[in-house]
Amino acid sequence: MKKVNSFPYYTQKLAYFVFENAADKVQLSDIKKGMQLLLKDETPTFEGIFLGLTPGQIGLLGAIASEPSTSIFSQEYIQRHRLGSIGGAQAARKKLLQLDLVEQRGKVWGIVDPVLKQWLQRKND
């Protein structure tokens, strides 16, 4: 359940998709397929979240998903992820914090929702 960080909702939903599609024994391929189905099933929810975000907030969310960092306001990070200005990134972070989409674990900024993180990573690929 590492893929869903033991979030009860996602754990149950992933288990449903895995067992619904598995034959006699659950194989690694069944888990991968279950994860794909979970991501697909959550897509409308995540797209709904995006509708309420500005381009700067979406950019910062994608940057943090692809590269969790202790220095999201460094010039290098902002340039690498094309986030515009430090002030814009600070405003985006403030809103993403209010929406509980990002958090700081220790000193590293990351995405709160593990499935949203994977969805963003696939979207950015």
Coordinates of N, CA and C in Angstrom, one line a residue:
M1 N 0.8 -1.2 0.0 CA 0.0 0.0 0.0 C 0.9 1.3 0.0
K2 N 2.1 1.0 -0.3 CA 3.1 2.2 -0.4 C 2.6 3.2 -1.4
K3 N 2.1 2.7 -2.5 CA 1.7 3.6 -3.6 C 0.6 4.6 -3.2
V4 N -0.1 4.3 -2.2 CA -1.2 5.2 -1.7 C -0.9 5.7 -0.3
N5 N 0.3 5.5 0.2 CA 0.7 6.0 1.5 C -0.3 5.5 2.6
S6 N -0.9 4.4 2.5 CA -1.8 3.9 3.4 C -3.0 4.8 3.7
F7 N -3.4 5.7 2.8 CA -4.6 6.5 2.9 C -5.7 5.5 2.8
P8 N -6.6 5.4 3.8 CA -7.7 4.4 3.9 C -8.6 4.4 2.6
Y9 N -9.0 5.6 2.2 CA -9.8 5.7 1.0 C -9.2 5.1 -0.2
Y10 N -7.9 5.5 -0.5 CA -7.2 5.0 -1.7 C -6.9 3.5 -1.5
T11 N -6.5 3.1 -0.3 CA -6.2 1.7 -0.1 C -7.4 0.8 -0.4
Q12 N -8.6 1.2 0.1 CA -9.8 0.4 -0.2 C -10.1 0.4 -1.7
K13 N -10.0 1.6 -2.3 CA -10.3 1.7 -3.7 C -9.4 0.9 -4.6
L14 N -8.1 1.0 -4.3 CA -7.1 0.2 -5.0 C -7.3 -1.3 -4.8
A15 N -7.6 -1.7 -3.6 CA -7.9 -3.1 -3.4 C -9.1 -3.6 -4.2
Y16 N -10.1 -2.8 -4.3 CA -11.3 -3.1 -5.1 C -10.9 -3.3 -6.6
F17 N -10.2 -2.4 -7.1 CA -9.8 -2.5 -8.5 C -8.9 -3.7 -8.8
V18 N -8.0 -4.0 -7.8 CA -7.1 -5.1 -8.0 C -7.9 -6.4 -8.0
F19 N -8.7 -6.6 -7.0 CA -9.4 -7.9 -6.8 C -10.5 -8.0 -7.9
E20 N -11.0 -6.9 -8.3 CA -12.1 -7.0 -9.4 C -11.5 -7.5 -10.7
N21 N -10.2 -7.2 -10.9 CA -9.6 -7.5 -12.2 C -8.6 -8.7 -12.1
A22 N -8.3 -9.2 -10.9 CA -7.4 -10.3 -10.8 C -8.1 -11.7 -11.1
A23 N -7.3 -12.6 -11.5 CA -7.8 -14.0 -11.7 C -7.9 -14.7 -10.4
D24 N -7.1 -15.8 -10.3 CA -7.1 -16.6 -9.1 C -6.2 -16.0 -8.0
K25 N -5.0 -15.7 -8.5 CA -4.0 -15.1 -7.6 C -3.7 -13.7 -8.1
V26 N -3.5 -12.8 -7.1 CA -3.1 -11.4 -7.5 C -1.6 -11.4 -7.9
Q27 N -1.4 -10.8 -9.1 CA -0.1 -10.7 -9.6 C 0.3 -9.2 -9.6
L28 N 1.6 -8.9 -9.7 CA 2.1 -7.6 -9.8 C 1.4 -6.8 -10.9
S29 N 1.1 -7.5 -12.0 CA 0.5 -6.8 -13.1 C -1.0 -6.4 -12.7
D30 N -1.6 -7.1 -11.8 CA -2.9 -6.8 -11.4 C -2.9 -5.5 -10.5
I31 N -1.8 -5.4 -9.7 CA -1.7 -4.2 -8.9 C -1.4 -3.0 -9.8
K32 N -0.5 -3.1 -10.8 CA -0.3 -2.0 -11.7 C -1.5 -1.6 -12.4
K33 N -2.3 -2.6 -12.9 CA -3.6 -2.3 -13.6 C -4.5 -1.6 -12.6
G34 N -4.6 -2.1 -11.4 CA -5.4 -1.4 -10.4 C -5.1 0.0 -10.1
M35 N -3.8 0.3 -10.1 CA -3.3 1.7 -9.9 C -3.7 2.5 -11.1
Q36 N -3.6 2.0 -12.3 CA -4.0 2.7 -13.5 C -5.5 3.1 -13.4
L37 N -6.3 2.1 -13.0 CA -7.7 2.3 -12.9 C -8.1 3.3 -11.8
L38 N -7.3 3.3 -10.7 CA -7.5 4.3 -9.6 C -7.2 5.7 -10.1
L39 N -6.1 5.8 -10.8 CA -5.7 7.1 -11.4 C -6.8 7.6 -12.4
K40 N -7.3 6.7 -13.2 CA -8.3 7.1 -14.2 C -9.6 7.5 -13.5
D41 N -9.9 6.8 -12.4 CA -11.2 7.0 -11.7 C -11.1 8.4 -11.0
E42 N -9.9 8.7 -10.5 CA -9.8 10.0 -9.8 C -9.5 11.2 -10.7
T43 N -9.3 11.0 -12.0 CA -9.1 12.1 -12.9 C -10.1 13.2 -12.8
P44 N -11.4 12.9 -12.9 CA -12.4 14.0 -12.8 C -12.2 14.8 -11.5
T45 N -11.9 14.2 -10.4 CA -11.8 14.9 -9.2 C -10.6 15.9 -9.3
F46 N -9.4 15.3 -9.8 CA -8.2 16.2 -9.9 C -8.4 17.3 -10.9
E47 N -9.1 17.0 -12.0 CA -9.3 18.0 -13.0 C -10.2 19.1 -12.4
G48 N -11.2 18.7 -11.5 CA -12.0 19.7 -10.9 C -11.2 20.6 -10.0
I49 N -10.2 20.1 -9.3 CA -9.3 20.9 -8.5 C -8.6 21.9 -9.3
F50 N -8.1 21.4 -10.5 CA -7.4 22.3 -11.4 C -8.2 23.5 -11.9
L51 N -9.5 23.3 -12.0 CA -10.4 24.4 -12.5 C -10.3 25.6 -11.6
G52 N -10.1 25.3 -10.3 CA -10.0 26.4 -9.3 C -8.6 27.0 -9.1
L53 N -7.6 26.6 -9.9 CA -6.3 27.0 -9.7 C -5.8 28.0 -10.8
T54 N -4.9 28.9 -10.5 CA -4.3 29.7 -11.5 C -3.2 29.0 -12.2
P55 N -2.8 29.4 -13.4 CA -1.6 28.8 -14.0 C -0.4 28.7 -13.1
G56 N -0.1 29.7 -12.4 CA 1.0 29.7 -11.5 C 0.9 28.7 -10.4
Q57 N -0.3 28.5 -9.8 CA -0.5 27.4 -8.8 C -0.4 26.1 -9.4
I58 N -0.9 25.9 -10.6 CA -0.8 24.6 -11.3 C 0.7 24.3 -11.6
G59 N 1.4 25.3 -12.0 CA 2.9 25.1 -12.3 C 3.6 24.7 -11.1
L60 N 3.4 25.4 -10.0 CA 4.1 25.1 -8.7 C 3.7 23.7 -8.3
L61 N 2.4 23.3 -8.4 CA 2.0 22.0 -8.0 C 2.7 20.9 -8.8
G62 N 2.8 21.1 -10.1 CA 3.5 20.2 -11.0 C 5.0 20.1 -10.7
A63 N 5.6 21.3 -10.4 CA 7.0 21.3 -10.0 C 7.3 20.5 -8.8
I64 N 6.5 20.7 -7.7 CA 6.7 20.0 -6.5 C 6.4 18.5 -6.6
A65 N 5.4 18.2 -7.5 CA 5.2 16.7 -7.7 C 6.4 16.1 -8.4
S66 N 7.0 16.8 -9.4 CA 8.1 16.2 -10.1 C 9.4 16.3 -9.4
E67 N 9.5 17.3 -8.5 CA 10.8 17.5 -7.8 C 10.5 18.1 -6.4
P68 N 10.2 17.3 -5.5 CA 10.1 17.8 -4.1 C 11.4 18.5 -3.7
S69 N 11.3 19.6 -3.0 CA 12.5 20.4 -2.7 C 12.4 21.1 -1.4
T70 N 13.6 21.4 -0.9 CA 13.7 22.3 0.3 C 13.7 23.8 -0.1
S71 N 14.0 24.0 -1.4 CA 14.2 25.4 -1.9 C 13.3 25.7 -3.1
I72 N 12.0 25.7 -2.9 CA 11.1 25.9 -4.0 C 11.1 27.4 -4.5
F73 N 11.8 28.3 -3.7 CA 11.9 29.7 -4.0 C 13.2 30.1 -4.6
S74 N 14.1 29.1 -4.7 CA 15.5 29.4 -5.2 C 15.3 29.8 -6.7
Q75 N 16.2 30.6 -7.2 CA 16.2 31.1 -8.6 C 16.3 29.9 -9.5
E76 N 17.1 29.0 -9.2 CA 17.4 27.8 -10.0 C 16.1 27.0 -10.2
Y77 N 15.4 26.7 -9.1 CA 14.2 25.9 -9.1 C 13.1 26.7 -9.9
I78 N 12.9 27.9 -9.6 CA 11.9 28.7 -10.3 C 12.2 28.8 -11.8
Q79 N 13.5 28.9 -12.2 CA 13.8 28.9 -13.7 C 13.6 27.5 -14.3
R80 N 14.1 26.5 -13.6 CA 14.0 25.1 -14.1 C 12.5 24.7 -14.4
H81 N 11.6 25.2 -13.5 CA 10.2 24.8 -13.7 C 9.4 25.9 -14.3
R82 N 10.0 27.0 -14.7 CA 9.4 28.1 -15.4 C 8.2 28.6 -14.6
L83 N 8.5 29.0 -13.3 CA 7.5 29.4 -12.4 C 7.3 31.0 -12.4
G84 N 8.0 31.7 -13.2 CA 7.9 33.1 -13.2 C 8.7 33.8 -12.1
S85 N 8.1 34.5 -11.2 CA 8.8 35.2 -10.2 C 8.7 34.6 -8.8
I86 N 9.6 35.0 -8.0 CA 9.6 34.4 -6.6 C 8.3 34.8 -5.9
G87 N 7.8 36.1 -6.1 CA 6.6 36.5 -5.5 C 5.4 35.7 -6.0
G88 N 5.4 35.4 -7.3 CA 4.3 34.6 -7.8 C 4.3 33.2 -7.2
A89 N 5.5 32.6 -7.1 CA 5.7 31.3 -6.5 C 5.2 31.3 -5.0
Q90 N 5.6 32.4 -4.3 CA 5.2 32.5 -2.9 C 3.6 32.6 -2.8
A91 N 3.0 33.4 -3.6 CA 1.5 33.5 -3.6 C 0.9 32.1 -4.0
A92 N 1.5 31.4 -4.9 CA 0.9 30.1 -5.3 C 1.1 29.1 -4.2
R93 N 2.2 29.1 -3.5 CA 2.4 28.2 -2.4 C 1.4 28.5 -1.3
K94 N 1.2 29.8 -1.0 CA 0.2 30.2 0.1 C -1.2 29.6 -0.2
K95 N -1.6 29.7 -1.5 CA -3.0 29.2 -1.8 C -3.0 27.7 -1.8
L96 N -1.9 27.0 -2.3 CA -1.8 25.6 -2.3 C -1.8 25.0 -0.9
L97 N -1.2 25.8 0.1 CA -1.2 25.4 1.5 C -2.6 25.5 2.0
Q98 N -3.3 26.6 1.7 CA -4.7 26.8 2.2 C -5.6 25.7 1.7
L99 N -5.4 25.2 0.5 CA -6.2 24.1 -0.1 C -5.7 22.7 0.3
D100 N -4.7 22.7 1.2 CA -4.1 21.4 1.7 C -3.6 20.5 0.5
L101 N -3.1 21.1 -0.5 CA -2.5 20.4 -1.6 C -1.0 20.1 -1.5
V102 N -0.3 21.0 -0.8 CA 1.1 20.8 -0.5 C 1.4 20.9 1.0
E103 N 2.5 20.4 1.4 CA 2.9 20.5 2.8 C 4.4 20.4 2.8
Q104 N 4.9 20.8 4.0 CA 6.4 20.7 4.2 C 6.6 19.6 5.2
R105 N 7.3 18.6 4.8 CA 7.6 17.4 5.7 C 9.1 17.6 6.0
G106 N 9.4 17.9 7.2 CA 10.7 18.3 7.6 C 11.0 19.6 6.9
K107 N 11.9 19.6 6.0 CA 12.2 20.8 5.3 C 11.8 20.7 3.8
V108 N 11.3 19.6 3.4 CA 11.0 19.3 2.0 C 9.6 19.5 1.7
W109 N 9.3 20.3 0.6 CA 8.0 20.6 0.2 C 7.5 19.4 -0.7
G110 N 6.3 18.9 -0.5 CA 5.7 17.8 -1.2 C 4.2 17.9 -1.4
I111 N 3.7 17.0 -2.1 CA 2.2 16.9 -2.4 C 1.6 16.1 -1.3
V112 N 0.5 16.6 -0.7 CA -0.2 15.9 0.4 C -0.8 14.6 -0.1
D113 N -1.5 14.6 -1.2 CA -2.3 13.5 -1.7 C -1.3 12.6 -2.6
P114 N -1.1 11.3 -2.2 CA -0.1 10.5 -2.9 C -0.6 10.1 -4.3
V115 N -1.9 10.0 -4.5 CA -2.5 9.7 -5.8 C -2.5 10.9 -6.7
L116 N -2.8 12.1 -6.1 CA -2.6 13.3 -6.9 C -1.2 13.5 -7.4
K117 N -0.3 13.2 -6.5 CA 1.2 13.3 -6.9 C 1.5 12.4 -8.1
Q118 N 1.0 11.1 -8.1 CA 1.3 10.2 -9.2 C 0.5 10.7 -10.5
W119 N -0.7 11.2 -10.3 CA -1.4 11.7 -11.4 C -0.7 12.9 -12.1
L120 N -0.2 13.8 -11.2 CA 0.6 15.0 -11.7 C 1.8 14.5 -12.5
Q121 N 2.5 13.5 -11.9 CA 3.8 13.0 -12.5 C 3.5 12.4 -13.9
R122 N 2.4 11.7 -14.0 CA 2.1 11.1 -15.3 C 1.6 12.2 -16.3
K123 N 0.9 13.2 -15.8 CA 0.5 14.3 -16.6 C 1.7 15.1 -17.1
N124 N 2.7 15.2 -16.3 CA 3.9 16.0 -16.7 C 4.8 15.2 -17.6
D125 N 4.7 13.9 -17.7 CA 5.6 13.1 -18.6 C 5.3 13.3 -20.0

